[in-house]
Coordinates of C-alpha atoms in Angstrom, one line a residue:
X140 CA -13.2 -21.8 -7.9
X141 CA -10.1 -19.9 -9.0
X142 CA -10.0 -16.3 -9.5
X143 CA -7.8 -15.6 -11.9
X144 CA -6.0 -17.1 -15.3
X145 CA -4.0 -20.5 -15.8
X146 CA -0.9 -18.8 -14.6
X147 CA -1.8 -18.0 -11.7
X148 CA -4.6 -20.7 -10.2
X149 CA -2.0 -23.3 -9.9
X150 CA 1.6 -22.0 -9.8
X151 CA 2.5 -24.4 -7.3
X152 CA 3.2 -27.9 -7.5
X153 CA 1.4 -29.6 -4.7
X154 CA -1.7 -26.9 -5.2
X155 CA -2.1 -28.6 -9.2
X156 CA -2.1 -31.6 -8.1
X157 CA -4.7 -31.5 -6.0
X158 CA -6.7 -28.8 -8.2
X159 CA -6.1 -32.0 -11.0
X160 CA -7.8 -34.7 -8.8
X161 CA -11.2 -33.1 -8.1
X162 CA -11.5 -30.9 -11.4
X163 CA -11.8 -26.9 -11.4
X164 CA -13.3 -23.5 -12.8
X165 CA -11.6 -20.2 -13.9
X166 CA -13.2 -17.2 -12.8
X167 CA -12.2 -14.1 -13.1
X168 CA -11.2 -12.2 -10.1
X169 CA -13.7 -9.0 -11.0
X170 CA -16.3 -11.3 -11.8
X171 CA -16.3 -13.4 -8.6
X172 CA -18.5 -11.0 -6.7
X173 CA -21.5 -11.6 -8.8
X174 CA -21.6 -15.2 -8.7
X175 CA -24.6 -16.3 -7.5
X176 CA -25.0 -20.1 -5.1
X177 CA -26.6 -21.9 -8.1
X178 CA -23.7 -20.5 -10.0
X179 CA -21.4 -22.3 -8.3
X180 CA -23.3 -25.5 -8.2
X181 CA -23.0 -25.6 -11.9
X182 CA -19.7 -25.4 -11.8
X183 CA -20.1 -29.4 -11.3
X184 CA -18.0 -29.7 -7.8
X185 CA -21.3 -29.6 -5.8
X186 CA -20.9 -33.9 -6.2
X187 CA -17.4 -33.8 -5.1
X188 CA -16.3 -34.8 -1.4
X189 CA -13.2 -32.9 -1.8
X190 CA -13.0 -29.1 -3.0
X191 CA -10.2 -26.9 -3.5
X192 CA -10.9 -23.2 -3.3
X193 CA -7.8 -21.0 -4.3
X194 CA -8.6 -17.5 -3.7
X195 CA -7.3 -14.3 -2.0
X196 CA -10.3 -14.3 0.9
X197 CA -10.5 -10.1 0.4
X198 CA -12.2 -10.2 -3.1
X199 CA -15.3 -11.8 -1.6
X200 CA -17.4 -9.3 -0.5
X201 CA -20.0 -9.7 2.0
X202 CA -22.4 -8.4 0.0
X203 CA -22.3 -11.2 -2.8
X204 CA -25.2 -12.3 -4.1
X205 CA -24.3 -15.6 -3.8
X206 CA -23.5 -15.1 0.2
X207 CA -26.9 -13.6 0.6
X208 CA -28.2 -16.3 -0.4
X209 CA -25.8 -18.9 1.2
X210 CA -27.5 -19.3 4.4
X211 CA -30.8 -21.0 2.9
X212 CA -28.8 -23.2 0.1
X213 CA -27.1 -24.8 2.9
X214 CA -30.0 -27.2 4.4
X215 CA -30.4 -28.1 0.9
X216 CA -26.8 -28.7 0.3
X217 CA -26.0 -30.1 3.3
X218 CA -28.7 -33.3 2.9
X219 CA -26.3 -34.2 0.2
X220 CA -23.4 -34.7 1.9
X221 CA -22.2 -37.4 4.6
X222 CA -20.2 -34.8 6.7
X223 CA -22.9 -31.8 7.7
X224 CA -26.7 -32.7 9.4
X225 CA -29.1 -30.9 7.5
X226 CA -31.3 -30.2 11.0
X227 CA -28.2 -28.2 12.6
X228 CA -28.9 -24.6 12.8
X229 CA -26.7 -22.9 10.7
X230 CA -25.8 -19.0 11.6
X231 CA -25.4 -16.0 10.0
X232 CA -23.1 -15.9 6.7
X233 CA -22.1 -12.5 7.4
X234 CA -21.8 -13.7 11.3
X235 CA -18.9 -16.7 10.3
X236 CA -15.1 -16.1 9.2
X237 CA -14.1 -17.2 5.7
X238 CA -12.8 -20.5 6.2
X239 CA -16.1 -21.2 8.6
X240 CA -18.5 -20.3 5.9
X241 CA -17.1 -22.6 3.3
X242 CA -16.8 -24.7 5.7
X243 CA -20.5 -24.8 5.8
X244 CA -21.1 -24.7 2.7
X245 CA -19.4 -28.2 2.8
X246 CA -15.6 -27.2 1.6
X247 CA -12.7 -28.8 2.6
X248 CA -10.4 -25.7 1.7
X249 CA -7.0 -24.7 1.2
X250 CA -6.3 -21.0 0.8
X251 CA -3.6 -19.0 -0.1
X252 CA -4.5 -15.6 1.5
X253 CA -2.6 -12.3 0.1
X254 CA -1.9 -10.4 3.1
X255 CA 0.1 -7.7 1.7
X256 CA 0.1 -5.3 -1.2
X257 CA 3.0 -4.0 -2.5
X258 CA 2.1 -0.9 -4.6
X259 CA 3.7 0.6 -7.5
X260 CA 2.6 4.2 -8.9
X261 CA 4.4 4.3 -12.4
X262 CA 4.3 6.9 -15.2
X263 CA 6.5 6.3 -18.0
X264 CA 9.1 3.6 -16.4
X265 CA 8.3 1.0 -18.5
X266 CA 12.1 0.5 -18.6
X267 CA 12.8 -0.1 -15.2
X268 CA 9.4 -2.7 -14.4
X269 CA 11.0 -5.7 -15.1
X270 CA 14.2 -5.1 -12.5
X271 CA 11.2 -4.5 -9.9
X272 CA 9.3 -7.7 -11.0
X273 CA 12.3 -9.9 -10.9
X274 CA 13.0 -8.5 -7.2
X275 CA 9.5 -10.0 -6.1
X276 CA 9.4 -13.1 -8.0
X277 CA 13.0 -14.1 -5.9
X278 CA 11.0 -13.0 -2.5
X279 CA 11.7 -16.2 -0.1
X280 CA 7.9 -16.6 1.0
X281 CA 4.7 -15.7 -0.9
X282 CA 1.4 -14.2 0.4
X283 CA 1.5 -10.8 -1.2
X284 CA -0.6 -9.4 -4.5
X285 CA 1.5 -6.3 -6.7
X286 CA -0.6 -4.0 -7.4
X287 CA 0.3 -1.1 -10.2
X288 CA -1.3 2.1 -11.1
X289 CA -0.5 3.7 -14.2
X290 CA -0.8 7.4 -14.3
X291 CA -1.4 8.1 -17.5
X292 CA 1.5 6.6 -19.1
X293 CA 2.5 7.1 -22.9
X294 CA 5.0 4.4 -23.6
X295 CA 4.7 0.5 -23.5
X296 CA 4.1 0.2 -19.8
X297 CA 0.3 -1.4 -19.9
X298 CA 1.7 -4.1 -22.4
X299 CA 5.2 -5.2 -20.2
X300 CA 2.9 -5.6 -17.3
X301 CA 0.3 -7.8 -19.6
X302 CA 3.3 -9.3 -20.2
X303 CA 3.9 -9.8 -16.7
X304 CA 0.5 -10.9 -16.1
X305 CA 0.7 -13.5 -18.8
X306 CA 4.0 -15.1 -17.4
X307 CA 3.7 -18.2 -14.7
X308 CA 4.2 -15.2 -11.7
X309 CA 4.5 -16.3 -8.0
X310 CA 1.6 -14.0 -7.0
X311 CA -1.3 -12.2 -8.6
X312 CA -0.5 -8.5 -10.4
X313 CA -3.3 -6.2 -10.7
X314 CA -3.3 -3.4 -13.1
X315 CA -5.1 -0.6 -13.3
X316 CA -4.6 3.0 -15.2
X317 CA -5.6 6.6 -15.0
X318 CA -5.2 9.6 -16.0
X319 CA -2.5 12.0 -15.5
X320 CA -2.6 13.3 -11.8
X321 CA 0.4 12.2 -10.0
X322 CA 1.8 10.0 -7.9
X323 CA -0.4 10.9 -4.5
X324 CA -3.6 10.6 -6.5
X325 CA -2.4 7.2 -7.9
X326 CA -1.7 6.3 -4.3
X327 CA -5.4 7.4 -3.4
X328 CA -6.1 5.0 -6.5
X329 CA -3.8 2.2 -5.0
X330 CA -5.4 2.6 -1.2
X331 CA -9.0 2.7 -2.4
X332 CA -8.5 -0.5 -4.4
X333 CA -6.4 -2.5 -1.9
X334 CA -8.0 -5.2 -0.3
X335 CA -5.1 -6.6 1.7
X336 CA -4.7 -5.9 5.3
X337 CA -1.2 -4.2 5.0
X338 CA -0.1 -1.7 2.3
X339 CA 3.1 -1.1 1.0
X340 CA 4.2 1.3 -1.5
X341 CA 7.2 1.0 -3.5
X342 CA 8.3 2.9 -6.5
X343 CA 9.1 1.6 -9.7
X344 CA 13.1 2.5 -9.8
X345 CA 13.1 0.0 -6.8
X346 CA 13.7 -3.0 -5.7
X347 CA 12.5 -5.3 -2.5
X348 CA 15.4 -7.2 -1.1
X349 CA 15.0 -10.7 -1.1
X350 CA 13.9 -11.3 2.1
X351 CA 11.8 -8.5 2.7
X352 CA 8.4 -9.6 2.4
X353 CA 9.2 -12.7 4.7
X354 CA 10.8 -9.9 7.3
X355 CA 7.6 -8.1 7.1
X356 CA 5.2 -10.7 7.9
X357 CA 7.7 -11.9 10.7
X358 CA 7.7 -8.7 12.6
X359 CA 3.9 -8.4 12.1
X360 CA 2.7 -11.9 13.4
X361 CA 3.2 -10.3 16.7
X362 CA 2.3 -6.9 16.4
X363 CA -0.9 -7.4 14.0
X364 CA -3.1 -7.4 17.6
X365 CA -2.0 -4.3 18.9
X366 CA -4.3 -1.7 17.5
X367 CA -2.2 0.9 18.9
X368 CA 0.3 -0.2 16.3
X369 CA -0.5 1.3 12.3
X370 CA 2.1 -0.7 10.5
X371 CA 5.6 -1.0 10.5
X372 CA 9.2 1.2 9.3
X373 CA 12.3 -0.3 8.0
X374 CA 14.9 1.0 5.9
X375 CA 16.0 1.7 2.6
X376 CA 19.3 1.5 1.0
X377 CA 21.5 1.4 -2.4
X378 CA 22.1 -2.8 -1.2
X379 CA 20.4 -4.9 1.8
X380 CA 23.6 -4.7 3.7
X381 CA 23.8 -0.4 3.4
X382 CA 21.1 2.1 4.4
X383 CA 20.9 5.0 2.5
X384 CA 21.3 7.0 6.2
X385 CA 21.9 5.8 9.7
X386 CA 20.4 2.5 10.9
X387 CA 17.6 2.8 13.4
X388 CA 18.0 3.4 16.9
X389 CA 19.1 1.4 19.2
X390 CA 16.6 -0.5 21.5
X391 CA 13.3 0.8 20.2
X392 CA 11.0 -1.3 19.4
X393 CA 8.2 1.0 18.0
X394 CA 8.1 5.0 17.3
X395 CA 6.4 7.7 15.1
X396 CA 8.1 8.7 11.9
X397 CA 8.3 12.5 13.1
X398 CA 10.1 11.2 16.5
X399 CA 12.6 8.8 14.7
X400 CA 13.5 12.2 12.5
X401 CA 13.1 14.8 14.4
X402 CA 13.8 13.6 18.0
X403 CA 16.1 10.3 17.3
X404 CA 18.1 12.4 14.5
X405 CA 17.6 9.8 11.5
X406 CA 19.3 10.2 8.6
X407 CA 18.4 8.4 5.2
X408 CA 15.1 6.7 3.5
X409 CA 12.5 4.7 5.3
X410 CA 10.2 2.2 4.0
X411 CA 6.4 2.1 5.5
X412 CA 3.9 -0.6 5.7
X413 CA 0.8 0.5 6.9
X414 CA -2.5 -0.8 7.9
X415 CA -4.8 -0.6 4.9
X416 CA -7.8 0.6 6.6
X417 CA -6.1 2.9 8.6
X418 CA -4.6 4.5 5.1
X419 CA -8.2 4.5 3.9
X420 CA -8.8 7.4 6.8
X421 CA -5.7 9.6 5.4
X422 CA -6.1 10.3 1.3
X423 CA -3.6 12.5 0.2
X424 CA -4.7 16.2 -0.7
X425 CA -3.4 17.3 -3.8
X426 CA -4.8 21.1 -5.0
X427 CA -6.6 21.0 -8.2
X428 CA -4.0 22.3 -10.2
X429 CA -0.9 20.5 -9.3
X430 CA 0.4 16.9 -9.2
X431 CA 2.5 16.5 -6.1
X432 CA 2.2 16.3 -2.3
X433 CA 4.9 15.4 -0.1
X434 CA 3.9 11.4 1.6
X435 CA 5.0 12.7 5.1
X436 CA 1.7 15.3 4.4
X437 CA -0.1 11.5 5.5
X438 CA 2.5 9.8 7.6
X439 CA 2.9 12.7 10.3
X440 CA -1.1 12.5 10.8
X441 CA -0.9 9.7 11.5
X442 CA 1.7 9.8 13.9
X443 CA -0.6 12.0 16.0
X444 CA -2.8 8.8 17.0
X445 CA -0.3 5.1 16.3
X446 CA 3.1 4.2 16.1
X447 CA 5.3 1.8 13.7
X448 CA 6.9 -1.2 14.6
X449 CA 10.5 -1.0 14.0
X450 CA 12.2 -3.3 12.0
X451 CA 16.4 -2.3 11.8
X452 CA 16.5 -3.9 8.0
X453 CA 16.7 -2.7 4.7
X454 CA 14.3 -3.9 2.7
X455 CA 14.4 -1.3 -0.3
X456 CA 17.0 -1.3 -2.5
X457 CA 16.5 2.0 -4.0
X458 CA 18.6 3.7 -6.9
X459 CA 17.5 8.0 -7.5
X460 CA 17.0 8.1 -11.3
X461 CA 17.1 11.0 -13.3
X462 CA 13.9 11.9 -14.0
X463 CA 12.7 11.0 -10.5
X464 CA 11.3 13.4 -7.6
X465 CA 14.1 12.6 -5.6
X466 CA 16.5 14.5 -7.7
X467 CA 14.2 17.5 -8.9
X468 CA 13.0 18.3 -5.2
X469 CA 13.8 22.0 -5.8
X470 CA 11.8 21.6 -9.1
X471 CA 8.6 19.9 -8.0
X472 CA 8.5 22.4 -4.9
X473 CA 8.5 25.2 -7.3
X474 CA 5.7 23.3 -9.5
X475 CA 3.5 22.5 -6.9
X476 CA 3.6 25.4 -4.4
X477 CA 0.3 25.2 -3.0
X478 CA 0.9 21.3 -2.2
X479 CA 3.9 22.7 0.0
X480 CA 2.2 25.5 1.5
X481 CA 0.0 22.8 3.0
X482 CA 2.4 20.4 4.0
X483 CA 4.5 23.5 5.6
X484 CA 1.3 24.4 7.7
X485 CA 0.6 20.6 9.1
X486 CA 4.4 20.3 10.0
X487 CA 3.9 23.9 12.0
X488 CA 0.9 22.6 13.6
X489 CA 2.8 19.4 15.0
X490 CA 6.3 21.1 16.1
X491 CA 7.4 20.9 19.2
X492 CA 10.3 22.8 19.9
X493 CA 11.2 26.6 18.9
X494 CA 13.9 25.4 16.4
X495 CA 11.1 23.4 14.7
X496 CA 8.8 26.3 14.5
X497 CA 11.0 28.9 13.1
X498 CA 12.0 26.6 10.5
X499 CA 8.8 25.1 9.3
X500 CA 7.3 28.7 9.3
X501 CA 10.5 29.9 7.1
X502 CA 9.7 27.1 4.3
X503 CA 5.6 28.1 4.9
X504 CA 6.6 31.2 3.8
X505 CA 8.6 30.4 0.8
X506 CA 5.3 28.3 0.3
X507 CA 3.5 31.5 -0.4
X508 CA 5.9 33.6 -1.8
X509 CA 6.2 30.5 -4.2
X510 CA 2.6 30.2 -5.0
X511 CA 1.9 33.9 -5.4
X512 CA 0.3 35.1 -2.4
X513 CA 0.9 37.7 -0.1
X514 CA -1.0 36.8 2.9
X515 CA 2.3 34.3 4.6
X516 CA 2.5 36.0 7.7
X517 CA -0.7 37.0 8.3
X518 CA -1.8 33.0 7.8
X519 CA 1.2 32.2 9.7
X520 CA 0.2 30.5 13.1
X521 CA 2.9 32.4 14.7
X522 CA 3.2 36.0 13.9
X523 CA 6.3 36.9 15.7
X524 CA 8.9 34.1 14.2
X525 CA 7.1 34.8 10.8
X526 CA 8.6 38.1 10.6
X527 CA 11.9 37.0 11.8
X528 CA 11.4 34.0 9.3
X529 CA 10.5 36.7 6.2
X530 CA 14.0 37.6 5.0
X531 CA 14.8 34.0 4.9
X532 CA 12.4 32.7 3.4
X533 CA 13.1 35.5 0.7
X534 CA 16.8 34.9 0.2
X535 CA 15.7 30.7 -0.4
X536 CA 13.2 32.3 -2.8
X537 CA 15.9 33.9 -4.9
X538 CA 18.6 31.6 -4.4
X539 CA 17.7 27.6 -3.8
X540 CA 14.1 28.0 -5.5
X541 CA 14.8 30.9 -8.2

């Protein structure tokens, strides 16, 4: 059973042939879900000896109807094979892994399992998608789904990526569009529908170098166990032999993202791969009437309960386009003033030092001044450095921010 289209049930040699000798069905990944056991037995492979499955294991839920009804096929199923005893007591579905169940179920699988996501938010950069495409397809190991959400776009974007879709692609692309809220509610969008175990977001101007997913999954295999550990920071640069900044410290192996910039001095870009679930506990807040909030507003929470793995590599070659955040920071503060307010607050609430407290409480106030109110020192944390911070925060106000 192959979720998915021609292109991408058998993009691989050795995987068609052996797809070609047994015979095989295309299902649709949404659809996969709601097959039910007798379903699959009329897909005509129940009389095969040999199956080949070709699936990412993550869109099977365990609430399938099918898998419900798994456990009391399998007696049935299992007298009609020469490998499985129809007398041995067979568990739980939910109880088995993946490749046990099928197993069962008398498979003789070979999977493919998407272990990675790397997420693209995109309004309007239709232009630039096929750059980022052809940075993944030249990835030296597979193992990873793209997944893009489309905020709202007006131009051609849905039909390049159904053009992607279309094409004979090394990994699965999912697509999936909203309306216009931003790029932190598109994340939310991305998070919610990510089924992989690690997420990683990368915009559209960019690019992954080529090794980069392969570095990833290297450094993981033997940090995956640790749950102390949330996912993993690397760098980011204008080519894989330049970070945008400094390289990362010297001799650490894992750290927080507010340590490696505010205690280790960083300079430069960082790229994050994080746990999935643990990104499922952290949506970004984004107020009602604005469209931006900062992604360390997420990251430095969780810093207060897991650290990164460090890997010293770039793996995003990135390239600040005109009509990017990056170069209209002093805009998109001014735009979405509440959403800095907020982040402002959090950062006072985790500083450390004096230095860090006076300034964060400077740029909190230029939050309120920004949005309107009048209330910054009196919901300032700390009184006293707020009215040292206040003139300031009002000469940034009619100066950098005018």
């Amino acid at each position: 059973v192959v979720p998915g289209n021609e292109s991408t049930m058998a993009h691989r040699a050795e995987q068609r042939s052996r797809v070609e000798e047994v015979g095989y069905a295309v299902v649709p990944a949404h659809s996969v879900d709601g097959l039910e056991y007798s379903q699959l037995r009329k897909l005509k492979l129940a009389e095969q000896s040999i199956f080949v499955l070709h699936f990412n294991l993550t869109v099977f839920s365990r609430n399938a109807p099918w898998l419900e009804n798994a456990n009391k096929a399998v007696p049935e199923y299992h007298s009609k094979t020469r490998t499985h005893s129809a007398s041995r007591p067979q568990p739980s579905p939910a109880a088995l892994p993946w490749n046990s169940l099928f197993k069962q179920l008398g498979f003789d699988i070979m999977v493919r399992m998407e272990d990675l996501c790397i997420f693209t938010p995109t309004y309007n950069r239709s232009y630039v998608l096929p750059r980022l495409f052809e940075s993944l397809e030249r990835q030296t190991t597979g193992g990873f789904e793209w997944l893009i959400v489309d905020d709202g776009s007006t131009d051609d974007t849905e039909s390049v990526v159904r053009q992607f879709q279309a094409s004979e692609a090394s990994f699965p692309i999912r697509y999936l569009k909203q309306s216009n809220g931003g790029k932190q509610r598109a994340h939310n969008t991305g998070v919610e529908a990510c089924t992989c175990e690690l997420f990683m977001c990368l915009d559209s101007d960019d690019r992954l170098a080529v090794n980069a997913v392969e570095d990833i999954r290297s450094i993981w295999k033997d940090r995956c166990d640790d749950p102390s550990i949330a996912g993993v920071v690397a760098l980011c640069g204008p080519s894989a032999e330049k970070p945008t900044g400094t390289w990362m410290p010297e001799s650490i192996d894992t750290i927080t993202l507010w340590d490696l910039y505010y205690k280790k001095k960083h300079c430069g870009d960082t790229a994050h791969i994080y746990r999935t679930d643990i990104l499922k506990q952290y949506p970004f807040y984004v107020h009602e009437d604005e469209k931006f909030m900062a992604e360390t507003y997420v990251y430095h929470q969780i810093d207060q309960h897991f650290r990164l793995a460090v890997l010293n590599k770039v793996i995003s070659i990135i390239e600040y386009l005109p009509d990017g955040y990056t170069k209209n920071v002093r805009q998109v503060t001014k735009d979405n003033p509440f959403g800095f307010m907020a982040l402002k607050r959090l950062h006072l609430e985790y500083s450390d030092t004096l230095y860090l407290k006076y300034y964060n409480t400077i740029l909190f106030l230029v939050g309120h001044r920004l949005s309107g109110s009048k209330r910054g020192i009196a919901d300032s944390p700390y009184k006293g450095l707020a009215y040292l911070a206040y003139l300031p925060a009002w000469l940034l106000c009619k100066t950098v921010y005018r």
